[in-house]
């Protein structure tokens, strides 16, 4: 199962990139240490402030990256910047009915709706068993449009037949 997860994660990440989501690209490579062959590995980029700076032409200081963490007080921790705007949005969603036009318009001003749709479709279609209760990251930049977008990562629990 371990070898399959490496290929699965990389494969789905490439599909995510093709449809415009933010995900790690990778390339297979053979690893040799001191002349000894250790096998095939995947050299991967990391979706972080440097990736987002380069891809979207924004400054690192303008970026907030928030990750779900069930052990934190608010369930979300800031990997970069702060998490206050995301937590405020989550509180708004809990308190408001999105079937009302004004509530949905507010949400559409805070989140890239097309990104959310693509994100949910990808995670659901590939049946990522380690989600949504884990592996959940969002980001935004006040130099872009200040809207939250999702980051695809850690898809090794996809395509499973065990449940």
XYZ file of N, CA, C and O in Angstrom:
652
model
N 0.808 -1.192 0.000
C 0.000 0.000 0.000
C 0.856 1.261 0.000
O 0.498 2.255 -0.575
N 2.012 1.221 0.648
C 2.863 2.400 0.736
C 3.331 2.878 -0.633
O 3.276 4.043 -0.925
N 3.790 1.976 -1.479
C 4.246 2.375 -2.806
C 3.132 2.969 -3.644
O 3.326 3.911 -4.393
N 1.934 2.411 -3.506
C 0.781 2.924 -4.235
C 0.463 4.351 -3.810
O 0.105 5.174 -4.630
N 0.601 4.649 -2.505
C 0.245 5.971 -2.010
C 1.142 7.050 -2.601
O 0.688 8.161 -2.853
N 2.396 6.744 -2.840
C 3.314 7.715 -3.429
C 2.868 8.066 -4.843
O 2.810 9.232 -5.223
N 2.515 7.071 -5.614
C 2.079 7.305 -6.988
C 0.722 7.998 -7.004
O 0.505 8.934 -7.764
N -0.200 7.554 -6.158
C -1.539 8.142 -6.095
C -1.475 9.620 -5.757
O -2.098 10.448 -6.408
N -0.749 9.970 -4.737
C -0.629 11.356 -4.298
C -0.097 12.231 -5.430
O -0.629 13.305 -5.707
N 0.927 11.755 -6.098
C 1.526 12.508 -7.201
C 0.568 12.627 -8.382
O 0.413 13.693 -8.973
N -0.084 11.523 -8.734
C -1.012 11.491 -9.864
C -2.171 12.469 -9.668
O -2.486 13.273 -10.548
N -2.809 12.421 -8.508
C -3.946 13.306 -8.252
C -3.488 14.763 -8.144
O -4.180 15.679 -8.580
N -2.302 14.980 -7.597
C -1.752 16.337 -7.545
C -1.590 16.941 -8.933
O -1.871 18.123 -9.145
N -1.157 16.139 -9.891
C -1.009 16.634 -11.262
C -2.372 16.957 -11.883
O -2.515 17.936 -12.608
N -3.366 16.135 -11.599
C -4.723 16.426 -12.088
C -5.226 17.727 -11.469
O -5.811 18.572 -12.156
N -4.992 17.914 -10.190
C -5.395 19.147 -9.510
C -4.746 20.365 -10.168
O -5.411 21.381 -10.410
N -3.462 20.263 -10.484
C -2.779 21.367 -11.169
C -3.398 21.636 -12.533
O -3.551 22.788 -12.942
N -3.743 20.575 -13.254
C -4.323 20.722 -14.592
C -5.653 21.469 -14.568
O -5.984 22.166 -15.519
N -6.425 21.320 -13.508
C -7.714 22.019 -13.445
C -7.609 23.357 -12.709
O -8.614 23.998 -12.439
N -6.382 23.771 -12.385
C -6.165 25.106 -11.831
C -6.125 25.201 -10.324
O -6.113 26.304 -9.777
N -6.104 24.068 -9.629
C -5.975 24.101 -8.174
C -4.501 24.199 -7.776
O -3.619 23.924 -8.589
N -4.254 24.578 -6.563
C -2.886 24.667 -6.047
C -2.518 23.340 -5.403
O -3.106 22.945 -4.400
N -1.551 22.655 -6.017
C -1.123 21.342 -5.534
C 0.352 21.151 -5.859
O 0.893 21.808 -6.756
N 0.979 20.222 -5.151
C 2.394 19.941 -5.369
C 2.608 19.221 -6.702
O 1.985 18.193 -6.942
N 3.464 19.761 -7.518
C 3.907 19.030 -8.701
C 5.030 18.096 -8.268
O 5.672 18.321 -7.245
N 5.249 17.058 -9.048
C 6.298 16.114 -8.680
C 6.893 15.482 -9.926
O 6.307 15.529 -10.999
N 8.051 14.920 -9.729
C 8.722 14.207 -10.811
C 9.385 12.972 -10.200
O 9.993 13.060 -9.133
N 9.218 11.803 -10.853
C 9.870 10.612 -10.309
C 11.381 10.689 -10.502
O 11.872 11.269 -11.470
N 12.114 10.126 -9.576
C 13.575 10.099 -9.704
C 14.117 8.868 -8.981
O 13.483 8.340 -8.066
N 15.246 8.407 -9.414
C 15.929 7.297 -8.762
C 16.892 7.868 -7.736
O 17.638 8.803 -8.027
N 16.899 7.297 -6.550
C 17.744 7.800 -5.481
C 18.903 6.839 -5.232
O 18.699 5.648 -5.030
N 20.088 7.413 -5.276
C 21.302 6.674 -4.935
C 21.973 7.413 -3.779
O 22.149 8.622 -3.842
N 22.349 6.701 -2.749
C 23.112 7.271 -1.647
C 24.420 6.514 -1.534
O 24.428 5.294 -1.355
N 25.531 7.258 -1.667
C 26.863 6.650 -1.637
C 26.975 5.476 -2.613
O 27.527 4.432 -2.301
N 26.379 5.653 -3.792
C 26.456 4.635 -4.829
C 25.483 3.487 -4.673
O 25.416 2.608 -5.526
N 24.703 3.474 -3.597
C 23.737 2.393 -3.368
C 22.340 2.863 -3.792
O 21.880 3.928 -3.399
N 21.667 2.035 -4.590
C 20.331 2.363 -5.079
C 19.299 2.184 -3.969
O 19.211 1.133 -3.355
N 18.518 3.219 -3.710
C 17.496 3.185 -2.661
C 16.084 3.094 -3.226
O 15.130 3.006 -2.481
N 15.925 3.193 -4.523
C 14.606 3.052 -5.133
C 14.129 4.317 -5.811
O 14.837 5.307 -5.921
N 12.883 4.235 -6.284
C 12.268 5.378 -6.946
C 11.537 6.229 -5.907
O 10.792 5.709 -5.070
N 11.777 7.513 -5.972
C 11.131 8.482 -5.097
C 10.516 9.562 -5.971
O 10.763 9.619 -7.175
N 9.725 10.411 -5.369
C 9.161 11.554 -6.090
C 9.723 12.839 -5.498
O 9.592 13.082 -4.297
N 10.350 13.614 -6.353
C 10.840 14.934 -5.969
C 9.647 15.877 -6.093
O 9.047 15.983 -7.164
N 9.273 16.532 -4.987
C 8.035 17.307 -4.969
C 8.285 18.739 -4.547
O 9.123 19.010 -3.706
N 7.497 19.625 -5.127
C 7.530 20.996 -4.649
C 6.564 21.127 -3.491
O 5.706 20.267 -3.280
N 6.687 22.186 -2.731
C 5.842 22.411 -1.567
C 4.972 23.634 -1.835
O 5.467 24.664 -2.292
N 3.675 23.522 -1.566
C 2.790 24.678 -1.702
C 2.884 25.461 -0.399
O 2.313 25.081 0.617
N 3.662 26.536 -0.454
C 3.877 27.391 0.709
C 3.941 28.840 0.238
O 3.586 29.139 -0.909
N 4.391 29.734 1.093
C 4.429 31.154 0.738
C 5.324 31.420 -0.472
O 5.052 32.319 -1.264
N 6.369 30.626 -0.664
C 7.261 30.817 -1.809
C 6.577 30.387 -3.108
O 6.667 31.069 -4.123
N 5.883 29.261 -3.070
C 5.120 28.767 -4.226
C 4.062 29.797 -4.632
O 3.934 30.154 -5.799
N 3.281 30.260 -3.647
C 2.197 31.201 -3.932
C 2.732 32.537 -4.416
O 2.155 33.157 -5.317
N 3.847 32.983 -3.863
C 4.485 34.233 -4.315
C 4.844 34.148 -5.791
O 4.548 35.050 -6.571
N 5.461 33.046 -6.184
C 5.889 32.880 -7.578
C 4.710 32.677 -8.527
O 4.655 33.279 -9.588
N 3.770 31.829 -8.153
C 2.652 31.507 -9.046
C 1.723 32.693 -9.261
O 1.248 32.928 -10.372
N 1.472 33.470 -8.205
C 0.483 34.550 -8.282
C 1.096 35.950 -8.304
O 0.358 36.931 -8.325
N 2.422 36.020 -8.269
C 3.118 37.301 -8.319
C 2.645 38.247 -7.204
O 2.262 39.382 -7.452
N 2.644 37.729 -5.984
C 2.290 38.513 -4.807
C 3.461 38.437 -3.824
O 4.305 37.547 -3.923
N 3.504 39.358 -2.890
C 4.585 39.330 -1.903
C 4.277 38.301 -0.817
O 3.111 38.022 -0.519
N 5.323 37.764 -0.217
C 5.150 36.778 0.857
C 4.398 37.383 2.044
O 3.625 36.702 2.697
N 4.624 38.664 2.307
C 3.980 39.287 3.465
C 2.473 39.454 3.282
O 1.742 39.627 4.258
N 1.980 39.351 2.054
C 0.546 39.510 1.798
C -0.238 38.213 1.949
O -1.457 38.206 1.812
N 0.444 37.115 2.231
C -0.167 35.785 2.200
C -0.520 35.291 3.599
O 0.285 35.393 4.520
N -1.731 34.759 3.714
C -2.154 34.019 4.911
C -2.393 32.577 4.477
O -3.065 32.335 3.469
N -1.851 31.627 5.228
C -2.104 30.208 5.000
C -2.614 29.628 6.307
O -1.964 29.765 7.348
N -3.778 28.982 6.246
C -4.416 28.436 7.437
C -4.645 26.941 7.231
O -5.082 26.518 6.173
N -4.347 26.168 8.265
C -4.484 24.715 8.198
C -5.414 24.218 9.297
O -5.356 24.701 10.426
N -6.260 23.250 8.939
C -7.129 22.617 9.923
C -6.273 21.826 10.902
O -5.385 21.089 10.512
N -6.561 21.995 12.184
C -5.856 21.255 13.228
C -6.835 21.046 14.365
O -7.130 21.966 15.123
N -7.361 19.831 14.489
C -8.408 19.562 15.475
C -7.914 19.724 16.908
O -8.710 19.785 17.833
N -6.609 19.791 17.123
C -6.091 19.932 18.481
C -5.942 21.384 18.920
O -5.690 21.658 20.077
N -6.119 22.326 17.977
C -6.026 23.735 18.355
C -7.375 24.228 18.869
O -8.416 23.636 18.592
N -7.363 25.309 19.595
C -8.573 25.848 20.216
C -9.667 26.145 19.189
O -10.825 25.790 19.374
N -9.311 26.785 18.092
C -10.285 27.175 17.075
C -10.346 26.201 15.893
O -11.035 26.471 14.922
N -9.609 25.101 15.967
C -9.499 24.096 14.903
C -8.700 24.553 13.687
O -8.557 23.790 12.732
N -8.186 25.755 13.703
C -7.406 26.257 12.573
C -6.177 26.997 13.085
O -6.291 27.835 13.975
N -5.022 26.678 12.516
C -3.789 27.366 12.887
C -3.223 28.062 11.658
O -3.375 27.590 10.537
N -2.579 29.165 11.896
C -1.944 29.904 10.801
C -0.543 29.338 10.570
O 0.268 29.312 11.485
N -0.294 28.861 9.360
C 1.061 28.457 8.970
C 1.863 29.673 8.539
O 3.075 29.693 8.637
N 1.153 30.675 8.031
C 1.758 31.931 7.582
C 0.707 33.011 7.771
O -0.464 32.793 7.473
N 1.092 34.161 8.264
C 0.126 35.230 8.492
C -0.734 34.923 9.702
O -0.240 34.439 10.714
N -2.052 35.185 9.590
C -2.925 34.862 10.719
C -4.190 34.150 10.250
O -4.475 34.081 9.066
N -4.922 33.633 11.235
C -6.106 32.838 10.956
C -7.405 33.556 11.317
O -8.486 32.984 11.209
N -7.338 34.800 11.741
C -8.503 35.504 12.268
C -9.613 35.672 11.235
O -10.794 35.475 11.543
N -9.274 36.027 10.011
C -10.282 36.207 8.970
C -10.972 34.881 8.637
O -12.182 34.833 8.444
N -10.203 33.778 8.596
C -10.792 32.467 8.308
C -11.722 32.032 9.435
O -12.831 31.565 9.185
N -11.304 32.211 10.677
C -12.145 31.841 11.813
C -13.426 32.678 11.818
O -14.523 32.158 12.049
N -13.303 33.953 11.510
C -14.471 34.821 11.418
C -15.429 34.326 10.333
O -16.657 34.323 10.529
N -14.890 33.894 9.203
C -15.724 33.365 8.122
C -16.431 32.077 8.563
O -17.617 31.879 8.284
N -15.717 31.199 9.259
C -16.333 29.960 9.738
C -17.475 30.271 10.717
O -18.533 29.632 10.680
N -17.285 31.265 11.575
C -18.341 31.671 12.507
C -19.532 32.248 11.745
O -20.688 31.981 12.100
N -19.261 33.023 10.705
C -20.333 33.578 9.872
C -21.138 32.453 9.221
O -22.371 32.483 9.205
N -20.446 31.442 8.693
C -21.132 30.333 8.031
C -22.012 29.547 8.998
O -23.088 29.072 8.624
N -21.568 29.404 10.227
C -22.368 28.695 11.229
C -23.614 29.485 11.622
O -24.654 28.896 11.940
N -23.535 30.812 11.570
C -24.622 31.653 12.062
C -25.587 32.118 10.975
O -26.627 32.698 11.293
N -25.267 31.872 9.703
C -26.086 32.423 8.627
C -26.534 31.351 7.646
O -25.850 30.358 7.432
N -27.668 31.606 7.021
C -28.276 30.698 6.054
C -27.787 31.059 4.653
O -28.120 32.128 4.133
N -27.005 30.166 4.039
C -26.430 30.459 2.719
C -27.452 30.401 1.587
O -27.142 30.777 0.462
N -28.661 29.951 1.874
C -29.688 29.982 0.828
C -30.230 31.397 0.630
O -30.899 31.683 -0.355
N -29.912 32.289 1.539
C -30.304 33.698 1.403
C -29.269 34.410 0.541
O -28.059 34.239 0.735
N -29.741 35.210 -0.390
C -28.857 35.893 -1.343
C -27.763 36.708 -0.665
O -26.607 36.658 -1.068
N -28.128 37.470 0.372
C -27.127 38.334 1.005
C -26.026 37.521 1.691
O -24.862 37.898 1.660
N -26.392 36.388 2.264
C -25.390 35.526 2.906
C -24.465 34.910 1.872
O -23.241 34.853 2.066
N -25.041 34.446 0.770
C -24.213 33.844 -0.279
C -23.310 34.891 -0.924
O -22.147 34.610 -1.222
N -23.804 36.094 -1.129
C -22.975 37.174 -1.704
C -21.797 37.491 -0.786
O -20.686 37.729 -1.256
N -22.061 37.494 0.510
C -20.974 37.718 1.469
C -19.917 36.633 1.319
O -18.722 36.909 1.237
N -20.367 35.374 1.279
C -19.448 34.248 1.105
C -18.660 34.374 -0.199
O -17.444 34.171 -0.218
N -19.333 34.729 -1.283
C -18.678 34.850 -2.589
C -17.639 35.966 -2.610
O -16.703 35.934 -3.414
N -17.765 36.937 -1.721
C -16.757 37.996 -1.607
C -15.560 37.555 -0.779
O -14.514 38.190 -0.812
N -15.724 36.481 -0.007
C -14.656 36.006 0.872
C -13.922 34.778 0.346
O -12.785 34.529 0.720
N -14.595 33.963 -0.491
C -14.024 32.706 -0.994
C -14.145 32.675 -2.509
O -15.149 33.109 -3.067
N -13.135 32.139 -3.175
C -13.205 31.899 -4.620
C -14.136 30.698 -4.833
O -13.748 29.554 -4.612
N -15.368 30.967 -5.232
C -16.399 29.929 -5.333
C -16.017 28.843 -6.338
O -16.196 27.646 -6.068
N -15.471 29.211 -7.495
C -15.066 28.193 -8.479
C -13.968 27.294 -7.921
O -13.951 26.095 -8.186
N -13.066 27.868 -7.139
C -12.019 27.079 -6.503
C -12.624 26.074 -5.522
O -12.223 24.906 -5.485
N -13.599 26.504 -4.731
C -14.255 25.617 -3.771
C -14.940 24.464 -4.504
O -14.832 23.306 -4.089
N -15.624 24.766 -5.574
C -16.323 23.729 -6.346
C -15.320 22.705 -6.870
O -15.508 21.494 -6.697
N -14.253 23.176 -7.508
C -13.237 22.258 -8.043
C -12.585 21.443 -6.931
O -12.333 20.244 -7.078
N -12.316 22.090 -5.811
C -11.700 21.412 -4.667
C -12.596 20.287 -4.148
O -12.149 19.153 -3.948
N -13.861 20.603 -3.929
C -14.796 19.598 -3.412
C -14.989 18.449 -4.397
O -15.058 17.282 -3.995
N -15.072 18.772 -5.682
C -15.209 17.721 -6.696
C -14.003 16.794 -6.690
O -14.154 15.563 -6.734
N -12.812 17.352 -6.647
C -11.604 16.528 -6.677
C -11.507 15.633 -5.444
O -11.301 14.425 -5.564
N -11.675 16.200 -4.265
C -11.576 15.418 -3.029
C -12.638 14.316 -2.995
O -12.369 13.194 -2.565
N -13.841 14.627 -3.462
C -14.935 13.657 -3.446
C -14.754 12.590 -4.519
O -14.901 11.394 -4.243
N -14.433 13.003 -5.735
C -14.294 12.049 -6.833
C -13.224 11.000 -6.539
O -13.414 9.814 -6.784
N -12.098 11.432 -5.989
C -11.012 10.500 -5.701
C -11.150 9.840 -4.326
O -10.282 9.082 -3.916
N -12.259 10.115 -3.634
C -12.609 9.462 -2.378
C -11.469 9.508 -1.357
O -11.052 8.493 -0.829
N -10.992 10.702 -1.100
C -9.917 10.874 -0.123
C -10.459 10.583 1.275
O -11.199 11.376 1.845
N -10.084 9.447 1.823
C -10.586 9.020 3.133
C -9.995 9.827 4.285
O -10.509 9.779 5.394
N -8.940 10.561 4.033
C -8.270 11.331 5.073
C -8.724 12.795 5.034
O -7.962 13.704 5.332
N -9.956 12.999 4.637
C -10.521 14.328 4.448
C -12.025 14.230 4.619
O -12.592 13.175 4.328
N -12.735 15.213 5.095
C -12.337 16.577 5.405
C -11.843 16.777 6.842
O -11.504 17.893 7.214
N -11.796 15.710 7.637
C -11.357 15.849 9.016
C -9.859 15.952 9.174
O -9.349 15.905 10.280
N -9.146 16.103 8.074
C -7.689 16.184 8.097
C -7.247 16.751 6.739
O -8.021 16.788 5.794
N -5.983 17.152 6.646
C -5.393 17.591 5.367
C -6.228 18.666 4.676
O -6.646 18.527 3.540
N -6.416 19.767 5.360
C -7.299 20.840 4.924
C -6.541 22.155 5.086
O -6.254 22.569 6.208
N -6.186 22.803 3.969
C -5.475 24.087 4.012
C -6.136 25.080 3.079
O -6.607 24.709 2.001
N -6.128 26.343 3.485
C -6.621 27.438 2.658
C -5.595 28.570 2.677
O -4.766 28.650 3.579
N -5.682 29.432 1.671
C -4.776 30.571 1.626
C -5.477 31.743 0.957
O -6.467 31.574 0.241
N -4.932 32.940 1.187
C -5.387 34.145 0.498
C -4.255 35.159 0.489
O -3.300 35.065 1.269
N -4.368 36.118 -0.409
C -3.428 37.236 -0.466
C -4.218 38.522 -0.634
O -5.075 38.604 -1.521
N -3.899 39.523 0.175
C -4.581 40.810 0.026
C -4.077 41.571 -1.197
O -4.628 42.597 -1.554
N -3.044 41.059 -1.871
C -2.572 41.680 -3.110
C -3.218 41.058 -4.347
O -3.059 41.562 -5.441
N -3.929 39.958 -4.163
C -4.612 39.303 -5.282
C -6.062 39.781 -5.275
O -6.384 40.786 -5.877
N -6.935 39.114 -4.592
C -8.324 39.557 -4.457
C -8.841 39.333 -3.043
O -10.014 39.528 -2.777
N -7.939 38.904 -2.151
C -8.249 38.678 -0.743
C -9.297 37.587 -0.534
O -10.004 37.589 0.462
N -9.413 36.652 -1.490
C -10.359 35.547 -1.373
C -9.611 34.274 -0.992
O -8.520 34.011 -1.471
N -10.259 33.488 -0.146
C -9.680 32.224 0.293
C -9.758 31.196 -0.824
O -10.743 31.121 -1.536
N -8.686 30.401 -0.950
C -8.595 29.305 -1.910
C -8.047 28.079 -1.181
O -7.322 28.205 -0.210
N -8.343 26.911 -1.724
C -7.929 25.667 -1.089
C -6.636 25.135 -1.695
O -6.369 25.332 -2.873
N -5.855 24.463 -0.860
C -4.598 23.835 -1.278
C -4.796 22.323 -1.217
O -5.224 21.788 -0.201
N -4.491 21.657 -2.315
C -4.584 20.203 -2.396
C -3.256 19.603 -1.923
O -2.195 19.973 -2.422
N -3.337 18.686 -0.961
C -2.125 17.983 -0.527
C -2.491 16.702 0.206
O -3.616 16.542 0.673
N -1.547 15.817 0.286
C -1.654 14.549 1.009
C -2.886 13.745 0.598
O -3.825 13.564 1.353
N -2.862 13.264 -0.633
C -3.975 12.495 -1.192
C -3.702 11.001 -1.205
O -4.313 10.253 -1.967
N -2.782 10.552 -0.368
C -2.403 9.139 -0.394
C -3.496 8.209 0.130
O -3.417 6.999 -0.039
N -4.545 8.747 0.738
C -5.644 7.899 1.212
C -6.788 7.848 0.194
O -7.915 7.524 0.528
N -6.501 8.155 -1.044
C -7.497 8.097 -2.114
C -7.455 6.749 -2.807
O -6.495 6.004 -2.658
N -8.476 6.453 -3.586
C -8.558 5.206 -4.366
C -8.520 3.965 -3.493
O -8.107 2.908 -3.943
N -8.913 4.048 -2.268
C -8.835 2.896 -1.361
C -10.036 1.984 -1.527
O -11.160 2.455 -1.701
N -9.820 0.680 -1.418
C -10.884 -0.305 -1.510
C -11.263 -0.834 -0.124
O -12.116 -1.699 -0.021
N -10.653 -0.362 0.919
C -10.819 -0.972 2.224
C -12.090 -0.582 2.964
O -12.335 -1.040 4.056
N -12.937 0.265 2.390
C -14.188 0.613 3.041
C -15.263 0.781 1.981
O -15.302 1.756 1.288
